Amino acid sequence: MTSNHSDCHYCLQSLRGRKYALKEENAYCVRCYDSLFANSCEECKEPIECDSKDLAYKGRHWHERCFKCTKCSRSLVEKPFAAKDELLLCTECYSNEYSSKCFHCQKTIMPGSRKMEFKGSSWHESCFVCQYCQQPLGTKPLITKDNENYCVPCFEKQFAHRCYSCKKVITSGGVAYHDQPWHKECFVCAGCKTQLSGQRFVSKDEYPYCVDCFSKFYAKKCTACKKPITALGGAKFVSFEECQWHEECFNCARCSVSLVGQGFLTKQDAVLCHECGSS
C-alpha cells in the first residue's frame, strides 16, 4: 500500500509516496519489512517478500511458485496434496508410492476412498464382492476358498459338505467316517449317543459304536474270563470250534500254563495241556 504514514518504524526513512507494510500497527518500508519479518521458503530458501504470496503448511512456508509436488514438480496451489516424511506430494504421486493396491484389480486405492481390509490385504469397496453372486460383501460374514471370497449362502451352495446324519451344512471342522462327512456333535455312538470324535470306536453294519456299547451288544465273550473280546489296540485271541479266548486267558485249566502255540486237549468245556490231559 502507498504510505500515509510519515516514516518507516525501523529505518526512520520517509514513507511518503512509497509502498509499505504494517506489522502490529507499525509501518515498515518494504526492504525493512522483508529483512525483519519475511519467512524463508522451504524450497528455495529465499525470503518470501511482502509482495509475494506466502503459502503455509504446518508452520512451514513456500513461495507460490515453489509450492509443488516433490516427485513430479506439478504445482500444488489450490490442489489436494499429501505429506510423507515432510515431503509434499500430489495425490497421484502419493498414491503410486504409498497407497495400498487392491488385492483384486491391483489398482491403487486412492486416498479418501473407502477401503476394505481382510486378512492383511486391501480391496476397493466395489471389488470386495462374492466371487459367485458378485454382490458386495461389506462387513457381512464370508468364507475364503483358494484366495477367493464368498458370502456364506453361496459358499454353502457351491462347496460345503452336508452332514450324513442331520443333512445340514458343515461350516467348519467335521468328521469323516466311511467316506461320509459328519458334524462332530452328530458323530455319536449308535447305542448310547455319546460323542465319538477323538475317541476309540468300533464299526458294525456301517454304524459307529463306543467300545462299551460294542462289547455289550456284539463282542464275543472269552470262555475263560467271560469278558468281551474286542480287536481294539491289536488285541489277540484264540478261537476253537465255537469258543474264543483272550490270548492271555488261553491256559491249561489245571496247571495254568499258556497253551498259545501249543498242542492241547479238550475235556468238556475245559482245555488242558498234554501233560495234564494224559494224567
Short mmCIF file of C-alpha atoms in Angstrom, two decimals:
data_model
loop_
_atom_site.label_atom_id
_atom_site.label_comp_id
_atom_site.label_asym_id
_atom_site.label_seq_id
_atom_site.Cartn_x
_atom_site.Cartn_y
_atom_site.Cartn_z
CA MET A 1 0.00 0.00 0.00
CA THR A 2 1.04 3.59 -0.51
CA SER A 3 2.05 5.34 2.67
CA ASN A 4 0.06 7.88 4.55
CA HIS A 5 2.47 7.21 7.44
CA SER A 6 5.42 9.54 7.70
CA ASP A 7 8.41 7.32 8.44
CA CYS A 8 9.50 3.62 8.48
CA HIS A 9 9.30 2.35 12.04
CA TYR A 10 12.73 0.69 11.69
CA CYS A 11 14.98 2.79 9.40
CA LEU A 12 13.04 6.03 10.00
CA GLN A 13 13.17 6.90 6.33
CA SER A 14 10.21 8.75 4.93
CA LEU A 15 7.42 6.56 3.55
CA ARG A 16 5.76 9.39 1.68
CA GLY A 17 4.74 8.09 -1.78
CA ARG A 18 6.35 4.71 -1.10
CA LYS A 19 4.93 1.20 -0.54
CA TYR A 20 4.99 -0.09 2.99
CA ALA A 21 3.72 -2.94 5.14
CA LEU A 22 2.06 -2.91 8.54
CA LYS A 23 3.16 -5.06 11.45
CA GLU A 24 1.42 -4.67 14.79
CA GLU A 25 0.10 -1.27 13.62
CA ASN A 26 3.62 -0.08 12.80
CA ALA A 27 4.57 0.84 9.24
CA TYR A 28 7.75 -0.51 7.63
CA CYS A 29 9.29 0.14 4.26
CA VAL A 30 9.35 -2.93 2.04
CA ARG A 31 13.08 -3.53 2.45
CA CYS A 32 12.92 -3.35 6.26
CA TYR A 33 9.80 -5.47 6.45
CA ASP A 34 11.31 -8.24 4.29
CA SER A 35 14.58 -8.26 6.23
CA LEU A 36 12.84 -8.30 9.60
CA PHE A 37 9.73 -10.42 9.11
CA ALA A 38 9.74 -12.32 5.80
CA ASN A 39 9.57 -16.14 6.11
CA SER A 40 12.16 -18.29 4.39
CA CYS A 41 10.87 -20.53 1.60
CA GLU A 42 11.24 -24.27 2.32
CA GLU A 43 12.09 -24.97 -1.30
CA CYS A 44 14.45 -22.20 -2.47
CA LYS A 45 15.47 -20.87 0.98
CA GLU A 46 14.94 -17.30 -0.23
CA PRO A 47 12.80 -14.86 1.80
CA ILE A 48 9.14 -14.63 0.83
CA GLU A 49 8.85 -10.90 0.23
CA CYS A 50 5.83 -8.91 1.27
CA ASP A 51 4.66 -8.50 -2.32
CA SER A 52 4.76 -12.32 -2.87
CA LYS A 53 2.11 -14.80 -1.78
CA ASP A 54 3.18 -16.80 1.29
CA LEU A 55 1.76 -20.35 1.36
CA ALA A 56 1.97 -22.04 4.76
CA TYR A 57 1.51 -25.67 5.88
CA LYS A 58 2.19 -26.92 9.40
CA GLY A 59 4.43 -23.99 10.30
CA ARG A 60 6.44 -24.13 7.04
CA HIS A 61 6.33 -21.59 4.22
CA TRP A 62 6.71 -21.57 0.43
CA HIS A 63 6.64 -19.12 -2.42
CA GLU A 64 3.62 -19.76 -4.59
CA ARG A 65 5.94 -20.80 -7.45
CA CYS A 66 7.81 -23.21 -5.12
CA PHE A 67 4.75 -24.95 -3.69
CA LYS A 68 4.87 -28.09 -5.86
CA CYS A 69 4.99 -31.90 -5.73
CA THR A 70 8.41 -33.20 -4.71
CA LYS A 71 8.22 -36.05 -7.19
CA CYS A 72 6.57 -34.74 -10.36
CA SER A 73 7.07 -30.97 -9.73
CA ARG A 74 3.49 -30.08 -10.58
CA SER A 75 2.06 -27.10 -8.71
CA LEU A 76 0.04 -27.89 -5.61
CA VAL A 77 -1.54 -24.43 -5.35
CA GLU A 78 -5.26 -24.86 -4.63
CA LYS A 79 -4.97 -28.63 -5.24
CA PRO A 80 -5.26 -31.57 -2.81
CA PHE A 81 -1.91 -32.92 -1.63
CA ALA A 82 -0.42 -35.22 0.99
CA ALA A 83 2.74 -35.11 3.10
CA LYS A 84 5.14 -38.01 3.67
CA ASP A 85 8.33 -37.63 5.73
CA GLU A 86 7.89 -33.81 5.46
CA LEU A 87 7.78 -34.02 1.65
CA LEU A 88 4.77 -32.67 -0.24
CA LEU A 89 3.24 -34.92 -2.90
CA CYS A 90 0.28 -34.60 -5.21
CA THR A 91 -2.41 -37.24 -4.58
CA GLU A 92 -1.43 -39.22 -7.68
CA CYS A 93 2.26 -39.49 -6.73
CA TYR A 94 1.38 -40.23 -3.11
CA SER A 95 -0.99 -42.99 -4.19
CA ASN A 96 1.56 -44.53 -6.55
CA GLU A 97 4.26 -44.51 -3.87
CA TYR A 98 2.45 -45.21 -0.62
CA SER A 99 -1.22 -46.12 -1.03
CA SER A 100 -2.46 -49.70 -0.83
CA LYS A 101 -3.20 -51.60 -4.02
CA CYS A 102 -6.43 -53.51 -4.40
CA PHE A 103 -5.94 -57.27 -3.99
CA HIS A 104 -8.50 -57.92 -6.73
CA CYS A 105 -7.76 -55.39 -9.50
CA GLN A 106 -4.20 -54.41 -8.40
CA LYS A 107 -5.04 -50.72 -8.91
CA THR A 108 -4.22 -48.05 -6.36
CA ILE A 109 -6.77 -47.32 -3.65
CA MET A 110 -6.85 -43.52 -3.77
CA PRO A 111 -6.67 -41.52 -0.54
CA GLY A 112 -10.12 -40.64 0.73
CA SER A 113 -11.84 -43.57 -0.99
CA ARG A 114 -13.35 -46.35 1.11
CA LYS A 115 -11.04 -49.30 1.63
CA MET A 116 -11.97 -52.81 2.78
CA GLU A 117 -9.36 -54.84 4.64
CA PHE A 118 -9.36 -58.60 5.19
CA LYS A 119 -6.55 -60.95 6.25
CA GLY A 120 -3.85 -58.33 5.68
CA SER A 121 -4.98 -57.37 2.16
CA SER A 122 -6.97 -54.38 0.90
CA TRP A 123 -9.76 -54.02 -1.64
CA HIS A 124 -11.72 -51.24 -3.28
CA GLU A 125 -15.20 -51.41 -1.82
CA SER A 126 -16.53 -52.15 -5.31
CA CYS A 127 -14.04 -55.03 -5.73
CA PHE A 128 -14.78 -56.69 -2.38
CA VAL A 129 -17.62 -58.91 -3.63
CA CYS A 130 -18.70 -62.54 -3.50
CA GLN A 131 -16.90 -64.49 -6.21
CA TYR A 132 -20.10 -66.35 -7.12
CA CYS A 133 -23.00 -63.87 -6.91
CA GLN A 134 -20.87 -60.69 -7.27
CA GLN A 135 -22.82 -58.95 -4.51
CA PRO A 136 -20.84 -56.59 -2.21
CA LEU A 137 -19.58 -58.32 0.92
CA GLY A 138 -19.07 -55.19 3.02
CA THR A 139 -18.98 -56.35 6.63
CA LYS A 140 -21.08 -59.49 6.04
CA PRO A 141 -19.78 -62.90 7.19
CA LEU A 142 -17.69 -64.53 4.47
CA ILE A 143 -15.66 -67.66 3.76
CA THR A 144 -12.42 -67.78 1.75
CA LYS A 145 -11.52 -70.63 -0.61
CA ASP A 146 -8.49 -70.62 -2.96
CA ASN A 147 -7.94 -66.88 -2.29
CA GLU A 148 -11.49 -66.06 -3.37
CA ASN A 149 -14.16 -64.70 -1.02
CA TYR A 150 -17.72 -65.99 -0.89
CA CYS A 151 -20.80 -64.95 1.03
CA VAL A 152 -21.95 -67.74 3.33
CA PRO A 153 -25.05 -68.79 1.27
CA CYS A 154 -23.01 -69.06 -1.96
CA PHE A 155 -20.19 -70.98 -0.29
CA GLU A 156 -22.63 -73.45 1.21
CA LYS A 157 -24.34 -73.87 -2.14
CA GLN A 158 -21.11 -74.43 -4.05
CA PHE A 159 -18.70 -76.17 -1.70
CA ALA A 160 -19.97 -77.09 1.74
CA HIS A 161 -20.45 -80.73 2.75
CA ARG A 162 -23.67 -81.81 4.39
CA CYS A 163 -23.69 -83.95 7.48
CA TYR A 164 -24.57 -87.61 6.78
CA SER A 165 -26.68 -87.66 9.94
CA CYS A 166 -28.60 -84.35 10.12
CA LYS A 167 -28.17 -83.30 6.44
CA LYS A 168 -27.23 -79.75 7.48
CA VAL A 169 -24.19 -77.87 6.14
CA ILE A 170 -20.84 -78.43 7.84
CA THR A 171 -19.23 -74.96 8.00
CA SER A 172 -16.10 -75.91 9.97
CA GLY A 173 -14.36 -78.98 11.36
CA GLY A 174 -16.33 -82.17 10.91
CA VAL A 175 -15.51 -85.87 10.94
CA ALA A 176 -15.09 -88.26 8.00
CA TYR A 177 -16.45 -91.79 8.52
CA HIS A 178 -16.92 -94.33 5.73
CA ASP A 179 -16.19 -91.53 3.23
CA GLN A 180 -19.12 -89.53 4.58
CA PRO A 181 -18.91 -86.16 6.40
CA TRP A 182 -20.41 -85.69 9.86
CA HIS A 183 -20.70 -82.82 12.31
CA LYS A 184 -18.58 -83.63 15.35
CA GLU A 185 -21.66 -83.30 17.52
CA CYS A 186 -23.60 -85.68 15.23
CA PHE A 187 -20.90 -88.37 15.17
CA VAL A 188 -22.18 -90.33 18.16
CA CYS A 189 -22.38 -93.92 19.30
CA ALA A 190 -25.36 -95.73 17.75
CA GLY A 191 -26.05 -97.25 21.15
CA CYS A 192 -25.61 -94.66 23.94
CA LYS A 193 -25.33 -91.49 21.75
CA THR A 194 -22.02 -90.43 23.31
CA GLN A 195 -19.90 -88.23 21.00
CA LEU A 196 -17.15 -90.29 19.37
CA SER A 197 -14.97 -87.55 17.87
CA GLY A 198 -11.43 -88.15 19.14
CA GLN A 199 -12.49 -91.37 20.89
CA ARG A 200 -11.92 -95.03 20.09
CA PHE A 201 -14.89 -96.68 18.42
CA VAL A 202 -15.88 -99.82 16.52
CA SER A 203 -17.89 -100.06 13.30
CA LYS A 204 -20.77 -102.51 12.93
CA ASP A 205 -23.11 -102.57 9.91
CA GLU A 206 -21.83 -99.09 8.93
CA TYR A 207 -22.74 -97.64 12.34
CA PRO A 208 -20.16 -96.48 14.89
CA TYR A 209 -20.25 -97.73 18.47
CA CYS A 210 -18.26 -96.77 21.51
CA VAL A 211 -16.17 -99.61 22.92
CA ASP A 212 -18.52 -100.23 25.83
CA CYS A 213 -21.64 -100.48 23.67
CA PHE A 214 -19.97 -102.64 21.05
CA SER A 215 -18.70 -105.01 23.71
CA LYS A 216 -22.12 -105.08 25.34
CA PHE A 217 -24.08 -105.75 22.16
CA TYR A 218 -21.77 -107.60 19.77
CA ALA A 219 -18.41 -108.77 21.15
CA LYS A 220 -17.90 -112.46 21.79
CA LYS A 221 -17.18 -113.44 25.37
CA CYS A 222 -13.99 -115.10 26.47
CA THR A 223 -14.69 -118.71 27.51
CA ALA A 224 -12.31 -118.36 30.45
CA CYS A 225 -12.91 -114.84 31.93
CA LYS A 226 -16.34 -114.20 30.37
CA LYS A 227 -15.27 -110.66 29.41
CA PRO A 228 -15.83 -109.30 25.86
CA ILE A 229 -13.17 -109.95 23.22
CA THR A 230 -12.50 -106.90 21.02
CA ALA A 231 -9.86 -106.27 18.38
CA LEU A 232 -9.10 -102.77 19.69
CA GLY A 233 -5.43 -101.97 20.15
CA GLY A 234 -4.47 -105.08 18.17
CA ALA A 235 -5.71 -107.48 20.90
CA LYS A 236 -5.12 -111.16 20.01
CA PHE A 237 -7.46 -114.06 20.71
CA VAL A 238 -7.71 -117.80 20.14
CA SER A 239 -10.71 -119.47 18.56
CA PHE A 240 -11.52 -123.17 18.68
CA GLU A 241 -14.77 -124.62 17.43
CA GLU A 242 -17.48 -122.37 18.98
CA CYS A 243 -15.28 -120.99 21.75
CA GLN A 244 -12.99 -117.96 21.96
CA TRP A 245 -10.35 -116.92 24.47
CA HIS A 246 -8.25 -113.86 25.07
CA GLU A 247 -4.72 -114.94 24.23
CA GLU A 248 -3.67 -114.33 27.86
CA CYS A 249 -6.63 -116.45 29.03
CA PHE A 250 -5.89 -119.46 26.82
CA ASN A 251 -4.26 -121.52 29.56
CA CYS A 252 -4.44 -125.08 30.84
CA ALA A 253 -7.41 -125.36 33.20
CA ARG A 254 -5.31 -127.33 35.73
CA CYS A 255 -1.72 -126.03 35.73
CA SER A 256 -2.41 -122.64 34.07
CA VAL A 257 0.45 -122.98 31.60
CA SER A 258 -0.15 -120.97 28.39
CA LEU A 259 -1.43 -123.07 25.53
CA VAL A 260 -0.84 -120.41 22.83
CA GLY A 261 1.02 -122.08 20.00
CA GLN A 262 0.97 -125.43 21.88
CA GLY A 263 -0.96 -128.63 21.42
CA PHE A 264 -3.84 -129.13 23.82
CA LEU A 265 -6.68 -131.46 24.72
CA THR A 266 -10.30 -130.65 25.49
CA LYS A 267 -12.37 -132.11 28.26
CA GLN A 268 -15.94 -130.90 28.24
CA ASP A 269 -15.57 -127.05 28.28
CA ALA A 270 -12.00 -127.09 29.58
CA VAL A 271 -8.70 -127.04 27.69
CA LEU A 272 -5.73 -128.93 29.07
CA CYS A 273 -2.08 -129.24 28.21
CA HIS A 274 -0.94 -132.72 27.04
CA GLU A 275 0.62 -133.50 30.43
CA CYS A 276 -2.49 -132.64 32.43
CA GLY A 277 -4.81 -134.18 29.90
CA SER A 278 -2.90 -137.51 29.91
CA SER A 279 -2.73 -137.88 33.69
#
